[in-house]
Tab-separated table of N, CA, C and O in Angstrom:
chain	number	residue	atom	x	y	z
A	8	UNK	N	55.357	149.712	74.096
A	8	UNK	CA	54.980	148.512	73.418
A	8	UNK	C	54.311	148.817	72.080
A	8	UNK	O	54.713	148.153	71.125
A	9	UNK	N	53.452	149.626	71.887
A	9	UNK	CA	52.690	150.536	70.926
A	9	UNK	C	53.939	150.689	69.650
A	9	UNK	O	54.160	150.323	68.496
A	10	UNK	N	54.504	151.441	70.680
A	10	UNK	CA	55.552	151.838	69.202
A	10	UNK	C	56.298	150.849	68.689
A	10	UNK	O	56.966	151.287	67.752
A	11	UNK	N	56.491	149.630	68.901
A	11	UNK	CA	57.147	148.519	68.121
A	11	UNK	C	56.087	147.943	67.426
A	11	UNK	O	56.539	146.999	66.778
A	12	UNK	N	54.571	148.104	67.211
A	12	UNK	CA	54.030	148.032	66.155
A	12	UNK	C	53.649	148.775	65.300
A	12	UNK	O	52.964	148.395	64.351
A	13	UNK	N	54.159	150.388	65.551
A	13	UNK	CA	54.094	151.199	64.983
A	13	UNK	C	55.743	151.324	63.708
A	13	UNK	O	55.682	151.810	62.578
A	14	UNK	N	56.848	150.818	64.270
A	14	UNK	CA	58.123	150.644	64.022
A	14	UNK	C	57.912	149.390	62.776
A	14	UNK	O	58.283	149.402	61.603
A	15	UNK	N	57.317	148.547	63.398
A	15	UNK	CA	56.600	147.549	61.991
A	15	UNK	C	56.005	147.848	60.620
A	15	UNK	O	56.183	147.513	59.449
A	16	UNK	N	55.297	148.559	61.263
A	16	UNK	CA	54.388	149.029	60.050
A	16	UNK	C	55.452	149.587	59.092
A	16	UNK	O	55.625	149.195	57.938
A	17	UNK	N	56.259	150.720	59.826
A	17	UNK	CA	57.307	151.903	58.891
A	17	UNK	C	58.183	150.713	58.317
A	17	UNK	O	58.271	150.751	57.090
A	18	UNK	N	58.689	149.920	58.782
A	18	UNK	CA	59.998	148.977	58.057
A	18	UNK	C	59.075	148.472	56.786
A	18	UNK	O	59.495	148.722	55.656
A	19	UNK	N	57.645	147.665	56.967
A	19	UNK	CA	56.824	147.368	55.657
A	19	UNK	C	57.523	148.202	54.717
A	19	UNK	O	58.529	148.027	54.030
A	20	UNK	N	56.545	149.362	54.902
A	20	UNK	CA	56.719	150.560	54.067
A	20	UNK	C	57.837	151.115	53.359
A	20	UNK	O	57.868	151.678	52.265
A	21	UNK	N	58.531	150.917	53.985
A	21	UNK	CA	59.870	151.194	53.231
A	21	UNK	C	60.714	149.873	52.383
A	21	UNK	O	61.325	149.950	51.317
A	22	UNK	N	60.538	148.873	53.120
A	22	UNK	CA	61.012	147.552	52.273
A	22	UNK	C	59.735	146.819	51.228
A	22	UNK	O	59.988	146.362	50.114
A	23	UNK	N	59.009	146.823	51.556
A	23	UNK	CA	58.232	146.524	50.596
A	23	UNK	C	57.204	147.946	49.001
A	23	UNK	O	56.461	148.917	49.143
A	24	UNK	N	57.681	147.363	47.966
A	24	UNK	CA	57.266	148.506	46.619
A	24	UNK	C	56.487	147.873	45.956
A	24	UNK	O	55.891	148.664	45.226
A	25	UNK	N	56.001	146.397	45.731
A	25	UNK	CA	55.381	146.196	44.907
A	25	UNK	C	54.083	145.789	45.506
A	25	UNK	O	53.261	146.628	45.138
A	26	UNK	N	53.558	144.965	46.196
A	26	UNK	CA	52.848	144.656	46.497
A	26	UNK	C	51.875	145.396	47.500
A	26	UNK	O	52.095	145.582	48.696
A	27	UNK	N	50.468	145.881	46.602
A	27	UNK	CA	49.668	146.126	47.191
A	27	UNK	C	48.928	146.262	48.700
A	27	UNK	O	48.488	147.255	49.279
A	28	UNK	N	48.969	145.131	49.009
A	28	UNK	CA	48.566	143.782	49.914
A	28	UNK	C	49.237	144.436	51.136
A	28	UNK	O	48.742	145.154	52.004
A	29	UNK	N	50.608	143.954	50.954
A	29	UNK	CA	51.124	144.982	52.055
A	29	UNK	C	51.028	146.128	52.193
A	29	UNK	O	50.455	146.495	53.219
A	30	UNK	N	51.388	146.870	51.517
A	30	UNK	CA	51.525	148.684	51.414
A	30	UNK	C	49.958	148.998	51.778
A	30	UNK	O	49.698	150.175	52.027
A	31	UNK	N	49.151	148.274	51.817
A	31	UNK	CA	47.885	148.648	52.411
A	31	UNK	C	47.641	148.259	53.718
A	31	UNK	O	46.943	149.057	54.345
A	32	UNK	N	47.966	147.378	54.254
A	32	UNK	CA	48.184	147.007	55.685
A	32	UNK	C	48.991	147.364	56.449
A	32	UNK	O	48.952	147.400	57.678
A	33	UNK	N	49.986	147.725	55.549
A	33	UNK	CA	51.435	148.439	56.427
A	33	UNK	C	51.038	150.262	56.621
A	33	UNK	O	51.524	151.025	57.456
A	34	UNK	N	50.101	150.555	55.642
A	34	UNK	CA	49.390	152.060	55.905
A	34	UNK	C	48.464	152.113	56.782
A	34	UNK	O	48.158	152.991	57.590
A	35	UNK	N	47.848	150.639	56.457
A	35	UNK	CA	46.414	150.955	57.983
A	35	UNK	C	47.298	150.764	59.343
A	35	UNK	O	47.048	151.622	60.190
A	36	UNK	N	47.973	150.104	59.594
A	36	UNK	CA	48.794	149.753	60.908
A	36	UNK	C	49.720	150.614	61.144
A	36	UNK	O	50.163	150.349	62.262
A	37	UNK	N	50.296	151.563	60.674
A	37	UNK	CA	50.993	153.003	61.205
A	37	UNK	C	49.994	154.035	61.221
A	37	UNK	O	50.271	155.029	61.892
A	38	UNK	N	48.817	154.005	60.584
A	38	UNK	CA	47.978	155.377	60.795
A	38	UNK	C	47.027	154.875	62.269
A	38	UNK	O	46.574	155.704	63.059
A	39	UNK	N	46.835	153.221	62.439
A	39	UNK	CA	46.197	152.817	63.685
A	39	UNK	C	46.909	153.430	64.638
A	39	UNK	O	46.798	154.401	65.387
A	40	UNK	N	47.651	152.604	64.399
A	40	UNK	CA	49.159	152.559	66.057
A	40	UNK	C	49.797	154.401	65.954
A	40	UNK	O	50.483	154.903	66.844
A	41	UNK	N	49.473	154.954	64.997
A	41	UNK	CA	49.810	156.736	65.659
A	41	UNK	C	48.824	157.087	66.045
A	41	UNK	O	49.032	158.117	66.687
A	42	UNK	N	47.319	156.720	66.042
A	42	UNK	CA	46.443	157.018	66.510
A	42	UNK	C	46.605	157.054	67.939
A	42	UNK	O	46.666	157.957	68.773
A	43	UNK	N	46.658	155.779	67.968
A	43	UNK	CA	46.377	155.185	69.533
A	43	UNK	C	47.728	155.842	69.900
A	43	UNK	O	47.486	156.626	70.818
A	44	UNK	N	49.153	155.873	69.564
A	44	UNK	CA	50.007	156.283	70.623
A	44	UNK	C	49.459	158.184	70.871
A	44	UNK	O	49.726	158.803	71.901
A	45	UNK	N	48.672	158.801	69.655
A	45	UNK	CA	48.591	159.754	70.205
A	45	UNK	C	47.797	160.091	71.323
A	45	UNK	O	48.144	161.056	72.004
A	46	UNK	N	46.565	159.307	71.684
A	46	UNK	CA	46.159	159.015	72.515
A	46	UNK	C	46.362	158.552	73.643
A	46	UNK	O	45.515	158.660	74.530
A	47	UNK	N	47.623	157.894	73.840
A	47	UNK	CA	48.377	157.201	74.910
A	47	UNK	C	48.872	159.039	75.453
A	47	UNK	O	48.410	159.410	76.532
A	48	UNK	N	49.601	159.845	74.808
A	48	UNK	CA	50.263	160.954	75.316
A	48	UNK	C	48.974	162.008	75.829
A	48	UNK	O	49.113	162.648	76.872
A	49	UNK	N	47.840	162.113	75.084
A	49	UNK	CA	46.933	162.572	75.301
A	49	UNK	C	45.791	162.548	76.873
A	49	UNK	O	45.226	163.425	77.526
A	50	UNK	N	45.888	160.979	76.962
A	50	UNK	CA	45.660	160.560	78.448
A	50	UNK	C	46.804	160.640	79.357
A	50	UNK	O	46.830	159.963	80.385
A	51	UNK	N	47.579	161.289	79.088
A	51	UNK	CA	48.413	161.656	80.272
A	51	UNK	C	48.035	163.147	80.457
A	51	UNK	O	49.104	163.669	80.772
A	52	UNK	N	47.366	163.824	80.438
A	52	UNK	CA	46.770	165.069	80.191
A	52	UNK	C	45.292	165.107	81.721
A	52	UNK	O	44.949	166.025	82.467
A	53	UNK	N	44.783	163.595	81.594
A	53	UNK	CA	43.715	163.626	82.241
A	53	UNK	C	44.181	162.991	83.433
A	53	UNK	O	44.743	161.910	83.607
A	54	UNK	N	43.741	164.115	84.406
A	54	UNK	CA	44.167	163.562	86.208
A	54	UNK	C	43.741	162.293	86.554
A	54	UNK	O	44.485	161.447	87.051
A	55	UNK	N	42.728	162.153	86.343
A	55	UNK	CA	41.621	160.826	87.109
A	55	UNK	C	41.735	159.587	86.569
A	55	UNK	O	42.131	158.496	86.979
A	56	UNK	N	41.149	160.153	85.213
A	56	UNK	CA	41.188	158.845	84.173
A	56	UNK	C	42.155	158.385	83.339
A	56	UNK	O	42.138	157.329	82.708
A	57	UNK	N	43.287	159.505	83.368
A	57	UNK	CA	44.451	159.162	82.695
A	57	UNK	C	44.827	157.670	82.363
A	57	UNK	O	45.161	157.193	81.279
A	58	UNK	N	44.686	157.081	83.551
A	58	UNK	CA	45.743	155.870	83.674
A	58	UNK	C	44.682	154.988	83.037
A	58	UNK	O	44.967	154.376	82.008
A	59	UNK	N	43.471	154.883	83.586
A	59	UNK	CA	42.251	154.173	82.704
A	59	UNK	C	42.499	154.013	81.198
A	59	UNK	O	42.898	153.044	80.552
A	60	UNK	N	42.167	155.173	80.857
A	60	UNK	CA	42.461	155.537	79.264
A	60	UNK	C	43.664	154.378	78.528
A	60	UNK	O	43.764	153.427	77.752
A	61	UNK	N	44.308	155.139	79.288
A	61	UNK	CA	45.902	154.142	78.854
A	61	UNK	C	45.501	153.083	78.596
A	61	UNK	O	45.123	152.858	77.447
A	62	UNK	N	45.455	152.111	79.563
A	62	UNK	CA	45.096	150.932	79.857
A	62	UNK	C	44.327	150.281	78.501
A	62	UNK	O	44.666	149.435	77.674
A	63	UNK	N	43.477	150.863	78.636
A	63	UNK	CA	42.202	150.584	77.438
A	63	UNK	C	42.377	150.692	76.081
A	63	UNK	O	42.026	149.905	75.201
A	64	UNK	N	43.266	152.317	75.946
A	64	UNK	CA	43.830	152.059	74.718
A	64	UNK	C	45.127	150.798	74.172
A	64	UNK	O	45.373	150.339	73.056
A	65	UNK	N	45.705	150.563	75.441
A	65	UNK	CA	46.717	149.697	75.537
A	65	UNK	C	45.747	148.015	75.167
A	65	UNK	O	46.143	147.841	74.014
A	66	UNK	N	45.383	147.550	75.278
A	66	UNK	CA	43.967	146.708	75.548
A	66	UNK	C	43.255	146.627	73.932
A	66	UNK	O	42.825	145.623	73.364
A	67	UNK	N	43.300	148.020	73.441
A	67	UNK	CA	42.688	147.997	72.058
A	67	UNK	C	44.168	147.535	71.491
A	67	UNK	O	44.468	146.344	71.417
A	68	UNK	N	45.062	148.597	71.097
A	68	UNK	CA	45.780	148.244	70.552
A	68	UNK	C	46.400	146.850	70.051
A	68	UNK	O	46.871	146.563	68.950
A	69	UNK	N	46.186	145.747	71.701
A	69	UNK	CA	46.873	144.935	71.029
A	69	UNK	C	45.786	143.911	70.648
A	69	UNK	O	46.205	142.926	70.040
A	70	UNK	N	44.246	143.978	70.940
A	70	UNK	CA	43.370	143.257	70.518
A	70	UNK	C	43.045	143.774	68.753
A	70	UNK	O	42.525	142.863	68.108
A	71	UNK	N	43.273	145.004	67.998
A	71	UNK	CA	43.450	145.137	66.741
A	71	UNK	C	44.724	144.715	65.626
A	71	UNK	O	44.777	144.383	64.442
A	72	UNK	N	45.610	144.916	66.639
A	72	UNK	CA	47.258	143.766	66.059
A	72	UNK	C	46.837	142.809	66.152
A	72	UNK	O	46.868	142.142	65.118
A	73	UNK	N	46.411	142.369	66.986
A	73	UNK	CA	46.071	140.456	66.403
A	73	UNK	C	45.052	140.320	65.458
A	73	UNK	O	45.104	139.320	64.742
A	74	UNK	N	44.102	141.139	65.298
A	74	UNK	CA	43.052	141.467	64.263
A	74	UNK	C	43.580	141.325	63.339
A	74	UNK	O	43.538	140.297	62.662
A	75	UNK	N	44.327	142.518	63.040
A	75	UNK	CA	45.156	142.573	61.628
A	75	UNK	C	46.251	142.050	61.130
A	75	UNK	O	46.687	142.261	59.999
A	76	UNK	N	46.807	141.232	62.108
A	76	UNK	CA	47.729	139.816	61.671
A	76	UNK	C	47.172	138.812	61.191
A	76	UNK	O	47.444	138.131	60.203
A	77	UNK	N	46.182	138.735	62.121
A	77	UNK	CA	45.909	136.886	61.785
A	77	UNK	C	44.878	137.338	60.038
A	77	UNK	O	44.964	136.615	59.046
A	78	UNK	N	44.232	138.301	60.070
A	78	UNK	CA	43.596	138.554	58.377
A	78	UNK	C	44.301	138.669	57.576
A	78	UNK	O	44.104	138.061	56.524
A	79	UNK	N	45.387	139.471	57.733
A	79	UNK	CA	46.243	139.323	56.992
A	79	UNK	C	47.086	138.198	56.637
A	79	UNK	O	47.247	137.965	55.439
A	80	UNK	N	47.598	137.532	57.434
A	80	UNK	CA	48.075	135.755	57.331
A	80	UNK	C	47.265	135.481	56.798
A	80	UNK	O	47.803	135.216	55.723
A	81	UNK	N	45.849	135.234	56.609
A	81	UNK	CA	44.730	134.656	55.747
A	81	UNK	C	44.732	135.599	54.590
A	81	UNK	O	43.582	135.740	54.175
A	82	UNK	N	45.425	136.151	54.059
A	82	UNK	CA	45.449	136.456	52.899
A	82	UNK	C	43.965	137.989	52.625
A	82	UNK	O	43.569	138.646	51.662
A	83	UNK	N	43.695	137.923	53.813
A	83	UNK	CA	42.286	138.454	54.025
A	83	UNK	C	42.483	140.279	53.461
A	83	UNK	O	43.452	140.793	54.021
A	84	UNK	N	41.943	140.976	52.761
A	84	UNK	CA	42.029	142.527	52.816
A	84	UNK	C	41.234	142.961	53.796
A	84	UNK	O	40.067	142.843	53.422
A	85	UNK	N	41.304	143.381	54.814
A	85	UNK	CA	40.645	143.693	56.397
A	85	UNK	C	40.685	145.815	55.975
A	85	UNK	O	41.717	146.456	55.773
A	86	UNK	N	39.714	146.198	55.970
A	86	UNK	CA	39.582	147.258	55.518
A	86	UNK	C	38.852	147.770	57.025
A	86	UNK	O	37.717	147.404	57.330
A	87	UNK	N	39.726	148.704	57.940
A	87	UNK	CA	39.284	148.876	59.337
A	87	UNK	C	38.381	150.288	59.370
A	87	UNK	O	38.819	151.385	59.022
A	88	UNK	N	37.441	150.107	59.711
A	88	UNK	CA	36.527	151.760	59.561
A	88	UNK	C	37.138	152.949	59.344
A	88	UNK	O	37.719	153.225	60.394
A	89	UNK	N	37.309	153.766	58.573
A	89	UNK	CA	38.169	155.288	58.844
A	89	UNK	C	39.297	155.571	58.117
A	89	UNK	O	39.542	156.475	57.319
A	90	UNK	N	40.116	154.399	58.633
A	90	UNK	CA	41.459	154.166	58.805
A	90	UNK	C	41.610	153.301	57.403
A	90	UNK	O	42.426	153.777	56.614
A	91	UNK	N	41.044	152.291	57.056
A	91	UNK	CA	41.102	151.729	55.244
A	91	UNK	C	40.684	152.856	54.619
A	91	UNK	O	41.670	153.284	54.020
A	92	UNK	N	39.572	153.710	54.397
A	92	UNK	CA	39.681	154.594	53.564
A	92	UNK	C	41.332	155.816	53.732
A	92	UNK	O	41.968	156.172	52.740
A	93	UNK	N	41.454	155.958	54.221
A	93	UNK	CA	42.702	156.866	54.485
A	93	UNK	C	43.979	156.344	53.791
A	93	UNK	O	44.597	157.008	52.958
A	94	UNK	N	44.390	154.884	54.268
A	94	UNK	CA	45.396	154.201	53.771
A	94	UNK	C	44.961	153.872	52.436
A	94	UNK	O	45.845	153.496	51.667
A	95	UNK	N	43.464	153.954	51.888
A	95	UNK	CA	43.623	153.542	49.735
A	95	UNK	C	43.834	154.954	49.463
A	95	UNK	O	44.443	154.963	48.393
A	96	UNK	N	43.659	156.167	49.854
A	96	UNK	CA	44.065	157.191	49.455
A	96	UNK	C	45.053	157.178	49.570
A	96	UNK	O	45.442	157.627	48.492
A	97	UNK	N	45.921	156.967	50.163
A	97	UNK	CA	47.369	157.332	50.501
A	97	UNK	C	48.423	156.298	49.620
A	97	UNK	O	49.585	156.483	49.260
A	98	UNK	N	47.507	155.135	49.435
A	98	UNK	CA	48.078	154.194	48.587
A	98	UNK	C	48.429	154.711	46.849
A	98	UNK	O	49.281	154.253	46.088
A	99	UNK	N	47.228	156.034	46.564
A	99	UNK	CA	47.256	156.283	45.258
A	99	UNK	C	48.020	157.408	45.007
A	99	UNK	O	47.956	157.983	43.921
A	100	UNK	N	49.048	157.936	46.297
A	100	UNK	CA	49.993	158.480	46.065
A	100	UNK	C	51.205	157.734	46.060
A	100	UNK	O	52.209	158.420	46.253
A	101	UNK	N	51.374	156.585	45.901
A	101	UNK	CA	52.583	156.186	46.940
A	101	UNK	C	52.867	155.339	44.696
A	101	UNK	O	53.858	154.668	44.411
């Protein structure tokens, strides 16, 4: 499920060149969603809590997609801890 908002983000990125706005949201939302899927593969690593983990990251994931939809529909620049600084750097290569 993860990776079809990760699959989102990449189509932005590649169809959209001019606009800021996007290319900055479409960078925070593929560097989020590889986060978390790396983490999804990562808790399969842990015996006990594995499945917990999942869950939770599964749980974040889609409580920060709706985060960063509905701000974004509002026209909003939503700059997410970590992860906005990373994507304006990456923006000043692009």
């Amino acid at each position: 499920m993860l990776s079809v908002y990760l699959c989102r983000g990449i189509v932005f990125l590649a169809v959209e060149k001019r606009s800021r706005f996007v290319l900055f949201h479409a960078l925070q939302s593929v560097t989020v969603f590889g986060i978390i899927i790396v983490g999804h593969i990562l808790s399969n690593f842990l015996p006990l809590f594995g499945p917990l983990v999942a869950s939770l990251l599964s749980l974040l994931g889609v409580v920060v997609w709706l985060i960063m939809v509905v701000t974004s529909l509002q026209g909003k620049w939503l700059k997410l801890p970590w992860v906005g600084d990373f994507a304006e750097k990456q923006m000043r290569h692009l």
